[in-house]
Tab-separated table of C-alpha atoms and ligand atoms in Angstrom:
chain	number	residue	atom	x	y	z
I	289	ARG	CA	-115.767	-207.730	7.484
I	290	GLU	CA	-115.031	-208.170	3.781
I	291	GLN	CA	-117.307	-210.627	2.051
I	292	PRO	CA	-115.418	-213.184	-0.077
I	293	LYS	CA	-115.591	-212.354	-3.779
I	294	GLN	CA	-117.436	-214.827	-5.966
I	295	PHE	CA	-117.011	-213.258	-9.383
I	296	THR	CA	-114.771	-210.777	-11.145
I	297	ILE	CA	-116.173	-208.374	-13.702
I	298	GLY	CA	-113.580	-206.818	-16.007
I	299	PHE	CA	-114.516	-203.499	-17.569
I	300	SER	CA	-112.651	-202.161	-20.593
I	301	GLN	CA	-113.461	-198.462	-20.957
I	302	CYS	CA	-112.413	-196.806	-24.234
I	303	THR	CA	-111.652	-193.532	-22.524
I	304	GLY	CA	-112.234	-192.402	-18.978
I	305	GLY	CA	-111.439	-188.725	-18.740
I	306	ASP	CA	-114.660	-186.929	-19.625
I	307	ASN	CA	-117.665	-186.318	-17.415
I	308	TRP	CA	-119.985	-188.580	-19.362
I	309	ARG	CA	-117.641	-191.547	-18.766
I	310	LYS	CA	-117.148	-190.516	-15.129
I	311	THR	CA	-120.925	-190.547	-14.713
I	312	MET	CA	-121.054	-193.998	-16.298
I	313	LEU	CA	-118.512	-195.281	-13.784
I	314	GLU	CA	-120.315	-193.668	-10.848
I	315	ASN	CA	-123.537	-195.327	-11.978
I	316	MET	CA	-121.748	-198.673	-12.182
I	317	HIS	CA	-120.337	-198.279	-8.665
I	318	ARG	CA	-123.743	-197.309	-7.325
I	319	GLU	CA	-125.151	-200.600	-8.584
I	320	LEU	CA	-122.050	-202.543	-7.499
I	321	SER	CA	-122.457	-201.260	-3.940
I	322	PHE	CA	-125.377	-203.708	-3.627
I	323	HIS	CA	-123.078	-206.587	-4.604
I	324	PRO	CA	-120.112	-206.952	-2.267
I	325	GLU	CA	-119.592	-210.445	-3.721
I	326	ILE	CA	-118.381	-208.895	-6.991
I	327	ASP	CA	-114.822	-207.857	-7.661
I	328	PHE	CA	-114.683	-205.104	-10.295
I	329	VAL	CA	-111.581	-204.354	-12.354
I	330	MET	CA	-111.562	-201.419	-14.768
I	331	LYS	CA	-109.000	-200.601	-17.443
I	332	ASP	CA	-109.053	-197.235	-19.189
I	333	ALA	CA	-107.648	-197.214	-22.739
I	334	ALA	CA	-107.416	-193.395	-22.833
I	335	GLY	CA	-108.901	-193.248	-26.329
I	336	GLN	CA	-106.328	-195.599	-27.891
I	337	SER	CA	-107.638	-198.664	-29.697
I	338	LEU	CA	-104.328	-200.585	-29.525
I	339	LYS	CA	-104.185	-200.030	-25.802
I	340	GLN	CA	-107.778	-201.208	-25.461
I	341	ILE	CA	-107.013	-204.422	-27.392
I	342	ASP	CA	-104.097	-205.051	-25.059
I	343	GLN	CA	-106.144	-204.367	-21.952
I	344	ILE	CA	-108.976	-206.684	-23.048
I	345	GLN	CA	-106.356	-209.409	-23.552
I	346	GLN	CA	-105.001	-208.723	-20.035
I	347	LEU	CA	-108.507	-209.064	-18.572
I	348	MET	CA	-108.922	-212.350	-20.455
I	349	ASP	CA	-105.539	-213.599	-19.139
I	350	GLN	CA	-106.659	-212.611	-15.658
I	351	LYS	CA	-109.625	-214.948	-16.225
I	352	VAL	CA	-112.372	-212.483	-15.396
I	353	ASP	CA	-115.818	-214.118	-15.208
I	354	LEU	CA	-117.452	-211.500	-17.416
I	355	LEU	CA	-116.310	-208.635	-19.611
I	356	ILE	CA	-117.984	-205.279	-20.119
I	357	VAL	CA	-116.576	-203.380	-23.099
I	358	SER	CA	-117.217	-199.907	-24.435
I	359	PRO	CA	-115.296	-200.100	-27.730
I	360	ASN	CA	-113.194	-197.162	-28.883
I	361	GLU	CA	-113.283	-197.668	-32.668
I	362	ALA	CA	-115.834	-200.198	-33.912
I	363	GLN	CA	-113.719	-201.963	-36.551
I	364	ARG	CA	-110.469	-202.228	-34.629
I	365	ILE	CA	-111.945	-203.545	-31.404
I	366	THR	CA	-114.125	-206.189	-33.083
I	367	PRO	CA	-111.611	-209.125	-33.330
I	368	ILE	CA	-110.532	-209.082	-29.665
I	369	VAL	CA	-114.140	-208.927	-28.457
I	370	GLU	CA	-115.022	-211.826	-30.753
I	371	LYS	CA	-112.052	-213.747	-29.360
I	372	ALA	CA	-113.228	-213.248	-25.764
I	373	TYR	CA	-116.754	-214.277	-26.689
I	374	GLN	CA	-115.556	-217.364	-28.557
I	375	ILE	CA	-113.551	-218.672	-25.608
I	376	GLY	CA	-116.724	-218.512	-23.535
I	377	ILE	CA	-116.416	-215.269	-21.563
I	378	PRO	CA	-119.815	-213.524	-21.420
I	379	VAL	CA	-119.395	-210.094	-23.037
I	380	ILE	CA	-121.613	-207.057	-22.477
I	381	ILE	CA	-121.132	-204.199	-24.938
I	382	VAL	CA	-122.067	-200.811	-23.541
I	383	ASP	CA	-122.691	-197.515	-25.418
I	384	ARG	CA	-120.532	-197.833	-28.570
I	385	ARG	CA	-120.676	-201.046	-30.570
I	386	THR	CA	-118.292	-203.347	-32.433
I	387	MET	CA	-119.022	-204.440	-36.033
I	388	SER	CA	-120.037	-207.928	-34.896
I	389	ASP	CA	-123.016	-209.647	-33.332
I	390	GLN	CA	-120.772	-211.878	-31.233
I	391	TYR	CA	-121.602	-210.601	-27.772
I	392	THR	CA	-123.829	-211.769	-24.947
I	393	ALA	CA	-125.758	-208.538	-24.367
I	394	TYR	CA	-125.813	-204.915	-25.459
I	395	VAL	CA	-126.747	-201.928	-23.266
I	396	GLY	CA	-127.145	-198.424	-24.648
I	397	ALA	CA	-129.229	-195.919	-26.523
I	398	GLU	CA	-129.683	-196.138	-30.285
I	399	ASN	CA	-127.252	-193.723	-31.945
I	400	ILE	CA	-129.073	-193.776	-35.296
I	401	GLU	CA	-132.105	-192.528	-33.400
I	402	VAL	CA	-129.980	-189.779	-31.772
I	403	GLY	CA	-128.915	-188.600	-35.253
I	404	ARG	CA	-132.482	-188.721	-36.556
I	405	THR	CA	-133.762	-186.694	-33.625
I	406	ALA	CA	-131.097	-184.033	-34.282
I	407	GLY	CA	-132.026	-183.940	-37.990
I	408	ILE	CA	-135.729	-183.496	-37.307
I	409	TYR	CA	-134.934	-180.785	-34.762
I	410	ALA	CA	-132.726	-178.951	-37.310
I	411	ASN	CA	-135.621	-178.890	-39.758
I	412	THR	CA	-138.042	-177.655	-37.098
I	413	VAL	CA	-135.938	-174.757	-35.784
I	414	LEU	CA	-134.799	-173.748	-39.270
I	415	LYS	CA	-138.391	-173.907	-40.508
I	416	GLY	CA	-137.398	-176.105	-43.396
I	417	LYS	CA	-134.503	-174.073	-44.792
I	418	GLY	CA	-130.846	-173.685	-43.842
I	419	ASN	CA	-127.210	-174.764	-43.955
I	420	VAL	CA	-125.854	-177.133	-41.357
I	421	VAL	CA	-122.364	-178.086	-40.160
I	422	GLU	CA	-121.848	-181.336	-38.276
I	423	ILE	CA	-119.022	-181.875	-35.772
I	424	SER	CA	-118.225	-185.497	-35.080
I	425	GLU	CA	-117.555	-187.747	-32.102
I	426	LEU	CA	-114.418	-189.880	-32.371
I	427	PRO	CA	-114.234	-190.748	-36.104
I	428	GLY	CA	-114.602	-194.506	-36.568
I	429	SER	CA	-116.517	-195.028	-33.337
I	430	SER	CA	-119.989	-196.481	-33.756
I	431	ALA	CA	-121.354	-193.323	-32.096
I	432	ASP	CA	-119.864	-191.210	-34.897
I	433	ILE	CA	-120.941	-193.552	-37.687
I	434	ASP	CA	-124.523	-193.953	-36.457
I	435	ARG	CA	-125.139	-190.378	-35.278
I	436	HIS	CA	-124.100	-189.203	-38.740
I	437	LYS	CA	-126.141	-191.857	-40.534
I	438	GLY	CA	-129.339	-191.049	-38.620
I	439	PHE	CA	-128.869	-187.317	-39.165
I	440	VAL	CA	-128.336	-187.639	-42.924
I	441	GLU	CA	-131.277	-190.014	-43.177
I	442	ALA	CA	-133.573	-187.534	-41.404
I	443	ILE	CA	-132.548	-184.407	-43.327
I	444	SER	CA	-132.739	-186.215	-46.671
I	445	ARG	CA	-136.512	-185.851	-46.280
I	446	PHE	CA	-136.214	-182.073	-46.015
I	447	PRO	CA	-134.940	-180.613	-49.318
I	448	GLY	CA	-134.307	-177.163	-47.807
I	449	ILE	CA	-131.839	-178.473	-45.180
I	450	ARG	CA	-128.271	-178.900	-46.451
I	451	LEU	CA	-125.354	-180.524	-44.658
I	452	VAL	CA	-122.491	-178.305	-45.809
I	453	ALA	CA	-119.617	-180.034	-43.978
I	454	LYS	CA	-118.738	-182.639	-41.377
I	455	LEU	CA	-115.747	-181.655	-39.267
I	456	ASP	CA	-113.818	-184.074	-37.073
I	457	GLY	CA	-113.668	-183.303	-33.390
I	458	ASP	CA	-111.072	-184.932	-31.192
I	459	TRP	CA	-109.867	-184.605	-27.615
I	460	ASP	CA	-108.437	-181.167	-28.139
I	461	LYS	CA	-111.574	-179.097	-27.713
I	462	TYR	CA	-110.410	-176.554	-30.278
I	463	SER	CA	-109.258	-179.087	-32.887
I	464	PHE	CA	-111.928	-177.908	-35.322
I	465	GLU	CA	-111.585	-174.203	-34.537
I	466	ASN	CA	-109.749	-173.222	-37.737
I	467	ASP	CA	-112.027	-175.222	-40.041
I	468	LEU	CA	-115.197	-174.015	-38.365
I	469	THR	CA	-114.018	-170.393	-38.302
I	470	ALA	CA	-113.220	-170.584	-42.021
I	471	LEU	CA	-116.663	-172.004	-42.767
I	472	LEU	CA	-118.411	-169.408	-40.646
I	473	LYS	CA	-116.529	-166.647	-42.431
I	474	SER	CA	-117.233	-168.060	-45.915
I	475	ASP	CA	-120.046	-166.882	-48.227
I	476	ARG	CA	-122.227	-169.787	-47.268
I	477	LEU	CA	-124.426	-168.690	-44.429
I	478	ILE	CA	-124.270	-171.344	-41.702
I	479	ASP	CA	-127.477	-171.549	-39.678
I	480	PHE	CA	-127.130	-174.626	-37.510
I	481	ILE	CA	-124.353	-176.682	-35.933
I	482	TYR	CA	-125.014	-180.285	-35.025
I	483	CYS	CA	-122.397	-181.431	-32.509
I	484	GLN	CA	-122.258	-185.107	-31.726
I	485	ASN	CA	-121.625	-184.294	-28.071
I	486	ASP	CA	-122.060	-181.364	-25.686
I	487	ARG	CA	-118.295	-180.913	-25.186
I	488	ARG	CA	-117.990	-180.058	-28.875
I	489	ALA	CA	-121.162	-177.979	-28.677
I	490	ILE	CA	-119.742	-175.647	-26.039
I	491	SER	CA	-116.533	-175.193	-28.088
I	492	ALA	CA	-118.645	-174.481	-31.181
I	493	PHE	CA	-120.567	-171.882	-29.193
I	494	GLU	CA	-117.342	-170.187	-28.075
I	495	ILE	CA	-116.088	-170.088	-31.668
I	496	CYS	CA	-119.400	-168.555	-32.834
I	497	LYS	CA	-119.183	-166.039	-29.995
I	498	LYS	CA	-115.711	-164.906	-31.057
I	499	LEU	CA	-117.255	-164.072	-34.441
I	500	GLY	CA	-120.335	-162.449	-32.897
I	501	LEU	CA	-122.587	-165.145	-34.385
I	502	GLN	CA	-123.811	-166.806	-31.202
I	503	LYS	CA	-127.305	-165.297	-31.355
I	504	ARG	CA	-127.995	-166.274	-34.949
I	505	ILE	CA	-126.516	-169.757	-35.185
I	506	LYS	CA	-128.432	-172.562	-33.527
I	507	ILE	CA	-126.493	-175.360	-31.842
I	508	ILE	CA	-127.531	-178.825	-30.713
I	509	GLY	CA	-125.350	-181.193	-28.685
I	510	VAL	CA	-125.666	-184.724	-27.344
I	511	ASP	CA	-125.251	-186.224	-23.827
I	512	GLY	CA	-127.469	-183.962	-21.693
I	513	LEU	CA	-125.636	-184.533	-18.450
I	514	ASN	CA	-126.870	-183.052	-15.250
I	515	GLY	CA	-124.666	-180.458	-13.471
I	516	LYS	CA	-123.135	-177.025	-13.924
I	517	ASN	CA	-121.942	-176.346	-17.489
I	518	GLU	CA	-123.291	-179.678	-18.684
I	519	GLY	CA	-125.889	-180.131	-21.426
I	520	ILE	CA	-129.097	-179.510	-19.479
I	521	ASP	CA	-127.637	-176.443	-17.782
I	522	LEU	CA	-126.349	-175.101	-21.130
I	523	VAL	CA	-129.817	-175.380	-22.660
I	524	ASP	CA	-131.336	-173.770	-19.598
I	525	ARG	CA	-128.899	-170.870	-19.909
I	526	ASP	CA	-129.679	-170.504	-23.628
I	527	ILE	CA	-126.115	-171.340	-24.674
I	528	LEU	CA	-127.273	-174.406	-26.580
I	529	ASN	CA	-130.641	-174.588	-28.290
I	530	ALA	CA	-130.987	-178.252	-27.491
I	531	THR	CA	-129.263	-181.398	-26.311
I	532	ILE	CA	-130.183	-185.048	-26.599
I	533	ILE	CA	-129.915	-187.036	-23.397
I	534	TYR	CA	-127.731	-190.049	-24.079
I	535	PRO	CA	-127.929	-192.328	-21.015
I	536	THR	CA	-124.668	-193.955	-19.915
I	537	GLY	CA	-126.041	-197.444	-19.275
I	538	GLY	CA	-123.797	-197.791	-16.187
I	539	GLU	CA	-126.399	-199.264	-13.822
I	540	GLU	CA	-128.089	-201.367	-16.489
I	541	SER	CA	-124.832	-202.973	-17.618
I	542	ILE	CA	-123.995	-204.040	-14.046
I	543	ARG	CA	-127.536	-205.356	-13.506
I	544	THR	CA	-127.290	-207.358	-16.720
I	545	ALA	CA	-123.869	-208.664	-15.660
I	546	ILE	CA	-125.251	-209.804	-12.290
I	547	ASN	CA	-128.098	-211.655	-14.013
I	548	ILE	CA	-125.742	-213.373	-16.428
I	549	LEU	CA	-123.344	-214.418	-13.653
I	550	GLY	CA	-126.214	-215.619	-11.456
I	551	LYS	CA	-127.677	-217.587	-14.387
I	552	GLN	CA	-130.846	-215.514	-14.213
I	553	PRO	CA	-132.868	-214.454	-17.284
I	554	PHE	CA	-131.562	-211.315	-19.033
I	555	LYS	CA	-132.326	-209.341	-22.176
I	556	ARG	CA	-129.767	-209.460	-24.998
I	557	GLU	CA	-130.654	-206.023	-26.389
I	558	ASN	CA	-131.159	-203.366	-23.728
I	559	ARG	CA	-132.145	-200.235	-25.623
I	560	LEU	CA	-132.139	-197.123	-23.481
I	561	GLN	CA	-134.247	-194.112	-24.295
I	562	SER	CA	-132.676	-190.905	-25.637
I	563	THR	CA	-134.662	-187.673	-25.161
I	564	LEU	CA	-134.524	-184.254	-26.801
I	565	ILE	CA	-134.264	-181.355	-24.362
I	566	ASP	CA	-134.901	-177.806	-25.544
I	567	SER	CA	-136.434	-174.662	-24.049
I	568	SER	CA	-139.856	-176.320	-23.920
I	569	ASN	CA	-138.902	-179.015	-21.389
I	570	VAL	CA	-135.561	-177.978	-19.863
I	571	ARG	CA	-137.017	-176.498	-16.655
I	572	ILE	CA	-138.945	-179.596	-15.752
I	573	MET	CA	-135.911	-181.734	-16.546
I	574	LYS	CA	-133.729	-179.612	-14.288
I	575	LEU	CA	-136.205	-179.796	-11.427
I	576	GLN	CA	-136.546	-183.520	-11.824
I	577	ASN	CA	-132.755	-183.944	-11.797
I	578	GLN	CA	-132.470	-181.864	-8.630
I	579	LYS	CA	-135.071	-184.028	-6.955
I	580	VAL	CA	-133.314	-187.254	-7.948
I	581	MET	CA	-130.010	-185.875	-6.650
I	582	ALA	CA	-131.558	-184.915	-3.320
I	583	GLN	CA	-133.052	-188.410	-2.996
I	584	GLN	CA	-129.731	-189.971	-3.853
I	585	GLU	CA	-127.960	-187.923	-1.171
I	586	ASP	CA	-130.598	-189.036	1.288
I	587	ILE	CA	-130.031	-192.709	0.442
I	588	GLU	CA	-126.269	-192.261	0.813
I	589	ARG	CA	-126.702	-190.507	4.174
I	590	ARG	CA	-128.843	-193.393	5.407
I	591	GLN	CA	-126.335	-195.955	4.156
I	592	ARG	CA	-123.548	-194.178	6.077
I	593	LYS	CA	-125.706	-194.164	9.226
I	594	ILE	CA	-126.412	-197.913	8.926
I	595	GLU	CA	-122.691	-198.528	8.410
I	596	GLU	CA	-121.844	-196.466	11.538
I	597	GLN	CA	-124.414	-198.394	13.607
I	598	ARG	CA	-123.044	-201.687	12.351
I	599	ALA	CA	-119.481	-200.678	13.292
I	600	ILE	CA	-120.632	-199.581	16.779
I	601	SER	CA	-122.498	-202.802	17.475
I	602	GLU	CA	-119.555	-204.871	16.181
I	603	ASN	CA	-117.230	-202.983	18.553
I	604	GLN	CA	-119.606	-203.524	21.432
I	605	SER	CA	-119.749	-207.285	20.855
I	606	ILE	CA	-115.931	-207.390	20.787
I	607	ILE	CA	-115.830	-205.525	24.118
I	608	ILE	CA	-118.475	-207.818	25.666
I	609	TYR	CA	-116.565	-210.854	24.425
I	610	ALA	CA	-113.284	-209.475	25.800
I	611	ILE	CA	-114.899	-208.834	29.207
I	612	SER	CA	-116.470	-212.302	29.291
I	613	ILE	CA	-113.127	-214.086	28.794
I	614	THR	CA	-111.185	-212.063	31.370
V	102	LIG	C1	-117.815	-189.808	-23.930
V	102	LIG	C2	-118.505	-189.754	-25.226
V	102	LIG	C3	-119.841	-189.052	-25.079
V	102	LIG	C4	-120.617	-189.670	-26.155
V	102	LIG	C5	-120.157	-191.094	-26.075
V	102	LIG	C6	-120.333	-191.834	-27.344
V	102	LIG	O1	-116.538	-190.395	-24.026
V	102	LIG	O2	-117.687	-189.102	-26.152
V	102	LIG	O3	-119.733	-187.685	-25.164
V	102	LIG	O4	-121.961	-189.494	-26.104
V	102	LIG	O5	-118.811	-191.042	-25.699
V	102	LIG	O6	-119.745	-193.060	-27.335
């Protein structure tokens, strides 16, 4: 029997197509499965800020009880989020930020810190000397702005490390192929590529490989997802030198939402930890991930069993009732 819904959470996702966002949604659903009283409505803006503004307005018109927003571009999404907040809808910002402090809670890792970690790593593997190319996230997103800022801040302390260029990556995984190829063929010897996510990092690797440079040039990505051909696996297979785990915040944002709706205490700033993974810790990370996945499968198997038992006993009571009235 369906439990009546008490609250509706509206989720405005800036883009839904990549594996990191799919993982975020899976994590949200995992947490939501404990809360049958919650109705969950998601709108995917497919990477378009205008569409996201429109969809947030639709969720407001639908009178959702709480909004979760992962903003596409910081500046452009700010006014509509402020509007929702000002009319009294609790707003949780997840992962990327707006330019405003008008929100109820934030959940996500610190992107400036992600950039700093990448900068310090560049200096370590290059032993203090080398030329770096950076490949961005979506330009204008807070992830892009902050990951760049943190990186520049960190390498400014190392005079031998030079950021030669920042190339824009977009949804076409080869969008920066021509520019990167030109740079790699130029007189300036490129030693390190800092990619603001692992999707770009694998494309950068393929471009280096075409030029026979994959052994010499070091590459770091960000996201560190679990699974075949994802960040951790790419580091393990020596395709990337490192990745930085950038947690999705899926579970935490739903937990925060439940606390807000239930008028329970909650934290306004929920900073998640990002972690550098390279050859020194990738094996242990992989093993740990495998263990967590096995445990998760076990929990799901048990849940299915409980559900089956419940259905059987419900059927039996219907039969007993039917017999008793005939
Ligand atoms: C996914 C993604 C991730 C990245 C995050 C930043 O859409 O591009 O790769 O870490 O968004 O907001």
